[in-house]
mmCIF file of C-alpha atoms and ligand atoms in Angstrom:
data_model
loop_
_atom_site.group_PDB
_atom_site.id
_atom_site.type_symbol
_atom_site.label_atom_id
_atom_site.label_comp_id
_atom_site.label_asym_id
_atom_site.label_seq_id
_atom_site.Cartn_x
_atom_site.Cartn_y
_atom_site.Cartn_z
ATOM 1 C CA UNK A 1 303.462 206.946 79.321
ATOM 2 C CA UNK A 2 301.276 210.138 79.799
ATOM 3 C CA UNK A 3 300.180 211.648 82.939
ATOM 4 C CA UNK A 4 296.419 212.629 83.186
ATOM 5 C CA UNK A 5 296.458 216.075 84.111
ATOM 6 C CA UNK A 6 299.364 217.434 82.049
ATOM 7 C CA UNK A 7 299.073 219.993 79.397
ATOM 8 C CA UNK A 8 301.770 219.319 77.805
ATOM 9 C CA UNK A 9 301.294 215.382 77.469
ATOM 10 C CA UNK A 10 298.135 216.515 75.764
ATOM 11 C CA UNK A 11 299.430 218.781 73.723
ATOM 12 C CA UNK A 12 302.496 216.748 72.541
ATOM 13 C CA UNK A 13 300.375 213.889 71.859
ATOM 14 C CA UNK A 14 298.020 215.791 69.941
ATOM 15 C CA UNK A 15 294.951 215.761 72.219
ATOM 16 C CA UNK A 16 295.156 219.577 72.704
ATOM 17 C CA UNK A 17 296.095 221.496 69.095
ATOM 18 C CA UNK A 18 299.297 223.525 68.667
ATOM 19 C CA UNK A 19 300.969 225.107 66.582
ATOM 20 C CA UNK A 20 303.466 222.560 65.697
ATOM 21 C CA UNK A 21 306.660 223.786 63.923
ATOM 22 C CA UNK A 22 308.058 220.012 63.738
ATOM 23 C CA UNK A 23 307.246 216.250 64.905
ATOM 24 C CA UNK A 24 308.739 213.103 65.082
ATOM 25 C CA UNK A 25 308.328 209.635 66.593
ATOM 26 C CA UNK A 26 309.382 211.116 70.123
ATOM 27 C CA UNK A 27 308.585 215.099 70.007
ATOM 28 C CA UNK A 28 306.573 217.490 69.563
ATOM 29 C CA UNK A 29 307.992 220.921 69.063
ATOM 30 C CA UNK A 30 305.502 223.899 69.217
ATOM 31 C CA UNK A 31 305.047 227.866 69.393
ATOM 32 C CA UNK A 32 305.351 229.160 72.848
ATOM 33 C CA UNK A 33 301.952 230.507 73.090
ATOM 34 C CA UNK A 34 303.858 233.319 75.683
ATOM 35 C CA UNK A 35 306.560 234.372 73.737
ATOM 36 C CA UNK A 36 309.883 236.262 74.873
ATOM 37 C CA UNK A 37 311.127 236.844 71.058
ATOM 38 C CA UNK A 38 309.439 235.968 68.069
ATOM 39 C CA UNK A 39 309.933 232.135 67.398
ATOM 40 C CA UNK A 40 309.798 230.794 70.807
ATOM 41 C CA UNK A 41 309.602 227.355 70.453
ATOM 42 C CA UNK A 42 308.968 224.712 73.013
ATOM 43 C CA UNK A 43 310.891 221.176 71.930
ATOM 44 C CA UNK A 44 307.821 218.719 74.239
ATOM 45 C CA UNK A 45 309.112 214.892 74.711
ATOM 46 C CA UNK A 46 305.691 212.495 73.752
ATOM 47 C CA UNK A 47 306.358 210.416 76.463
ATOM 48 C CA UNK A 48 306.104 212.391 79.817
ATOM 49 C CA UNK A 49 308.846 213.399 82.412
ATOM 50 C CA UNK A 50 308.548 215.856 85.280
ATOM 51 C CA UNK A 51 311.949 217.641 84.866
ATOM 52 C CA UNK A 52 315.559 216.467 83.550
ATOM 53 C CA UNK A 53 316.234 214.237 86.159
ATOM 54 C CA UNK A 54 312.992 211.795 85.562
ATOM 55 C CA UNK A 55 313.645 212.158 81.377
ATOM 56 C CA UNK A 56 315.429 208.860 79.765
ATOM 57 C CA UNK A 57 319.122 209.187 78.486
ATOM 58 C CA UNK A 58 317.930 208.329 75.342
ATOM 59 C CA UNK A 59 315.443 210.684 75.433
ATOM 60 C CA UNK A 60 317.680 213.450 76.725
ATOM 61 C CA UNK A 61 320.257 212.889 73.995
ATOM 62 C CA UNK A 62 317.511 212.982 71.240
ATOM 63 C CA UNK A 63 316.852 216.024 72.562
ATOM 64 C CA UNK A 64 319.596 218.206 71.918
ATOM 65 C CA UNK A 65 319.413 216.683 68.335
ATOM 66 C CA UNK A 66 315.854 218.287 67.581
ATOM 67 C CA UNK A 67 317.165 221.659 69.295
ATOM 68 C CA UNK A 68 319.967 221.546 67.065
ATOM 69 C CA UNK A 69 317.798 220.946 63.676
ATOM 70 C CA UNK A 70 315.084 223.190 64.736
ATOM 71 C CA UNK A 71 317.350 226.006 66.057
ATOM 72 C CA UNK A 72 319.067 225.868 63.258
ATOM 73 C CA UNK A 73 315.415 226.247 60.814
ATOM 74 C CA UNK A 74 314.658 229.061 63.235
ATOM 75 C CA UNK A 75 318.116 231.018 62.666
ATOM 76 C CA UNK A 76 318.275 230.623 59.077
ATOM 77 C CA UNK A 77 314.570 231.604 58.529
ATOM 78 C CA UNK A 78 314.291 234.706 61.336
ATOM 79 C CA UNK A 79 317.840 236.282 60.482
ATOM 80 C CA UNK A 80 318.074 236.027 64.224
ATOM 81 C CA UNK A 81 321.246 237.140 66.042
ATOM 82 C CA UNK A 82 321.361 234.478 68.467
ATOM 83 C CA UNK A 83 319.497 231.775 70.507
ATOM 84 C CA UNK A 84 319.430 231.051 74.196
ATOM 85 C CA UNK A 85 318.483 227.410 75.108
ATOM 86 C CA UNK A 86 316.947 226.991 78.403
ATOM 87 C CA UNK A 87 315.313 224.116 80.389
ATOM 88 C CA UNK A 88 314.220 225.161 83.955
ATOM 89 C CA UNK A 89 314.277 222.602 86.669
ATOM 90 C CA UNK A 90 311.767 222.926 89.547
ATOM 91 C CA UNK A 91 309.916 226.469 90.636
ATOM 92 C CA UNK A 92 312.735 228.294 92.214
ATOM 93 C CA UNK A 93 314.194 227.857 88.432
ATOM 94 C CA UNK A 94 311.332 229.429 86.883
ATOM 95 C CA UNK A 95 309.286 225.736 85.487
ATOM 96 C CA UNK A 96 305.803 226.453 85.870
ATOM 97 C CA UNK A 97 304.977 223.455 83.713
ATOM 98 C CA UNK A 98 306.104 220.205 84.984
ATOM 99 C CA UNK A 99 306.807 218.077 81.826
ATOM 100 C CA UNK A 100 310.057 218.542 81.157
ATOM 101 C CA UNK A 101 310.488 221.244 77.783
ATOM 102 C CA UNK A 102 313.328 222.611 76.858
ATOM 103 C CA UNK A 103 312.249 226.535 75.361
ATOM 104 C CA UNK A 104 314.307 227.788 72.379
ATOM 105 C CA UNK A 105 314.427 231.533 72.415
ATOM 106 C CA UNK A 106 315.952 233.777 69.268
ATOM 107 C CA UNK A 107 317.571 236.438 69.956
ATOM 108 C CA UNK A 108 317.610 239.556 68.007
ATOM 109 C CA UNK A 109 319.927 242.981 68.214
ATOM 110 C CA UNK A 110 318.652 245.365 70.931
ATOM 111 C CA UNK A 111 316.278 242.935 72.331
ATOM 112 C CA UNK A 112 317.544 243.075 75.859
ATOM 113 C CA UNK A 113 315.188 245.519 77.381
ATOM 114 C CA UNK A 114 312.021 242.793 77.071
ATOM 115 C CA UNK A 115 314.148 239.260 76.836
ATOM 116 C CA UNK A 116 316.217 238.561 79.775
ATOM 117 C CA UNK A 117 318.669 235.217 80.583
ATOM 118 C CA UNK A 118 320.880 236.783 82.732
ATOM 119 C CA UNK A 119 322.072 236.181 86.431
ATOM 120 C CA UNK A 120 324.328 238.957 87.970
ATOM 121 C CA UNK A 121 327.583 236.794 88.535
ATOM 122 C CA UNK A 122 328.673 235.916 91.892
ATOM 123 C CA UNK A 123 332.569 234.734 93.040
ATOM 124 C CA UNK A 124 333.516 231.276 93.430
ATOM 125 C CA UNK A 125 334.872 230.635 96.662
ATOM 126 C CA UNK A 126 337.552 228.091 97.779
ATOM 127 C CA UNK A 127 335.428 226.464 100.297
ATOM 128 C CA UNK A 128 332.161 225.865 97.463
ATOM 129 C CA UNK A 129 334.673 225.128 94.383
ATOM 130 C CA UNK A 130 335.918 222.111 97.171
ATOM 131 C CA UNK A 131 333.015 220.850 97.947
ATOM 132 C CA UNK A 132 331.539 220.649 94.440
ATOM 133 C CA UNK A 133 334.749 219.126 93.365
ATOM 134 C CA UNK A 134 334.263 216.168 95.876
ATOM 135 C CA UNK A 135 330.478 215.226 95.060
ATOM 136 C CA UNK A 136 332.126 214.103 91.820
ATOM 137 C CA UNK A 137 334.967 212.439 93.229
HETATM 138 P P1 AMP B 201 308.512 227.023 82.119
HETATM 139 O O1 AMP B 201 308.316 228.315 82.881
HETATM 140 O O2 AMP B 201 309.927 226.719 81.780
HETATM 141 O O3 AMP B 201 307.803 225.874 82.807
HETATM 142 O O4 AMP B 201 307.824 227.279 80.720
HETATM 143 C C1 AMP B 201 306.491 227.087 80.465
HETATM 144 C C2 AMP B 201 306.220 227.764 79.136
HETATM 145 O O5 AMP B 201 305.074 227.194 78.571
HETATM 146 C C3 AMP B 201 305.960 229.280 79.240
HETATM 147 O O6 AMP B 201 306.887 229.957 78.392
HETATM 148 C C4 AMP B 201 304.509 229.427 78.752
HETATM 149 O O7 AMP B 201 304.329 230.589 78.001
HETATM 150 C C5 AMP B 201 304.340 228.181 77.907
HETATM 151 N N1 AMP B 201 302.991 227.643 77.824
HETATM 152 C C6 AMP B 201 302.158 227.346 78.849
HETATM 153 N N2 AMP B 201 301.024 226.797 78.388
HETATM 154 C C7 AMP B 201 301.152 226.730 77.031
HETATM 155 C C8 AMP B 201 300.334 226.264 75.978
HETATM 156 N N3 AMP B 201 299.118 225.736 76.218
HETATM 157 N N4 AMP B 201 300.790 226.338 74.714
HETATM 158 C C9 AMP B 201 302.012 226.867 74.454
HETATM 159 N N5 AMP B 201 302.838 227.325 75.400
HETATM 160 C C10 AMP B 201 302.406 227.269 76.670
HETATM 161 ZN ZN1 ZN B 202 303.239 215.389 80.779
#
């Protein structure tokens, strides 16, 4: 299933070209055409889904299986020092394209000044660490 007006349905199904870096049955993963580091890679699912909560399990678990095997091309080729994985959920998040994508970013020495996953942490309180207990009780 494809939505009409998304970008990345196009792209991923190969109506739109890319540059891919790898492709299977289900995926399509590209270069970030906006990149924080060199290699920013998009992993796009074929088969379209707003955000996390719309994508299939199946589709979701195959997921972290392509990040695995194309993070791991991306650190062995680039030397890179590390790799943040992030998938942002809805605008307050930061998504700004709503087919769900999961962005692979290498991360090099240094590069902190221009590439930034950070959050300044916050104190968990009794009162929130309760009440986030019990929606999962
Ligand atoms: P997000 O903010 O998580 O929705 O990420 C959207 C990402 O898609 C951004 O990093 C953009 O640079 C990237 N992007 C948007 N349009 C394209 C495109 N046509 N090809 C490649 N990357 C794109
Ligand atoms: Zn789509």
């Amino acid at each position: 299933m494809r939505a009409d007006d998304c970008i990345f349905c196009k792209i991923a199904n190969g109506e739109i070209p890319s540059a891919t870096l790898y492709e299977d049955e289900d995926f399509r993963v590209i270069l970030d055409l906006g990149p924080a580091s060199k290699g920013h890679a998009l992993i796009l699912p074929k088969e379209h889904a707003a955000n996390l909560y719309e994508l299939p399990d199946e589709l979701a678990a195959r997921a972290m299986v392509v990040a695995k095997k194309v993070a791991s091309v991306l650190k062995d080729g680039l030397k890179c020092d590390g790799m943040n994985i992030v998938q942002n959920n809805g605008e307050p998040a930061g998504q700004t394209v709503f087919h769900f994508h999961m962005h692979l970013i290498p991360r090099y020495k240094g590069d902190s000044e221009h590439v930034r996953v950070t959050w300044d942490p916050g104190k968990l309180t009794e009162e929130d660490k309760q009440e986030l207990l019990g929606l999962f009780s």
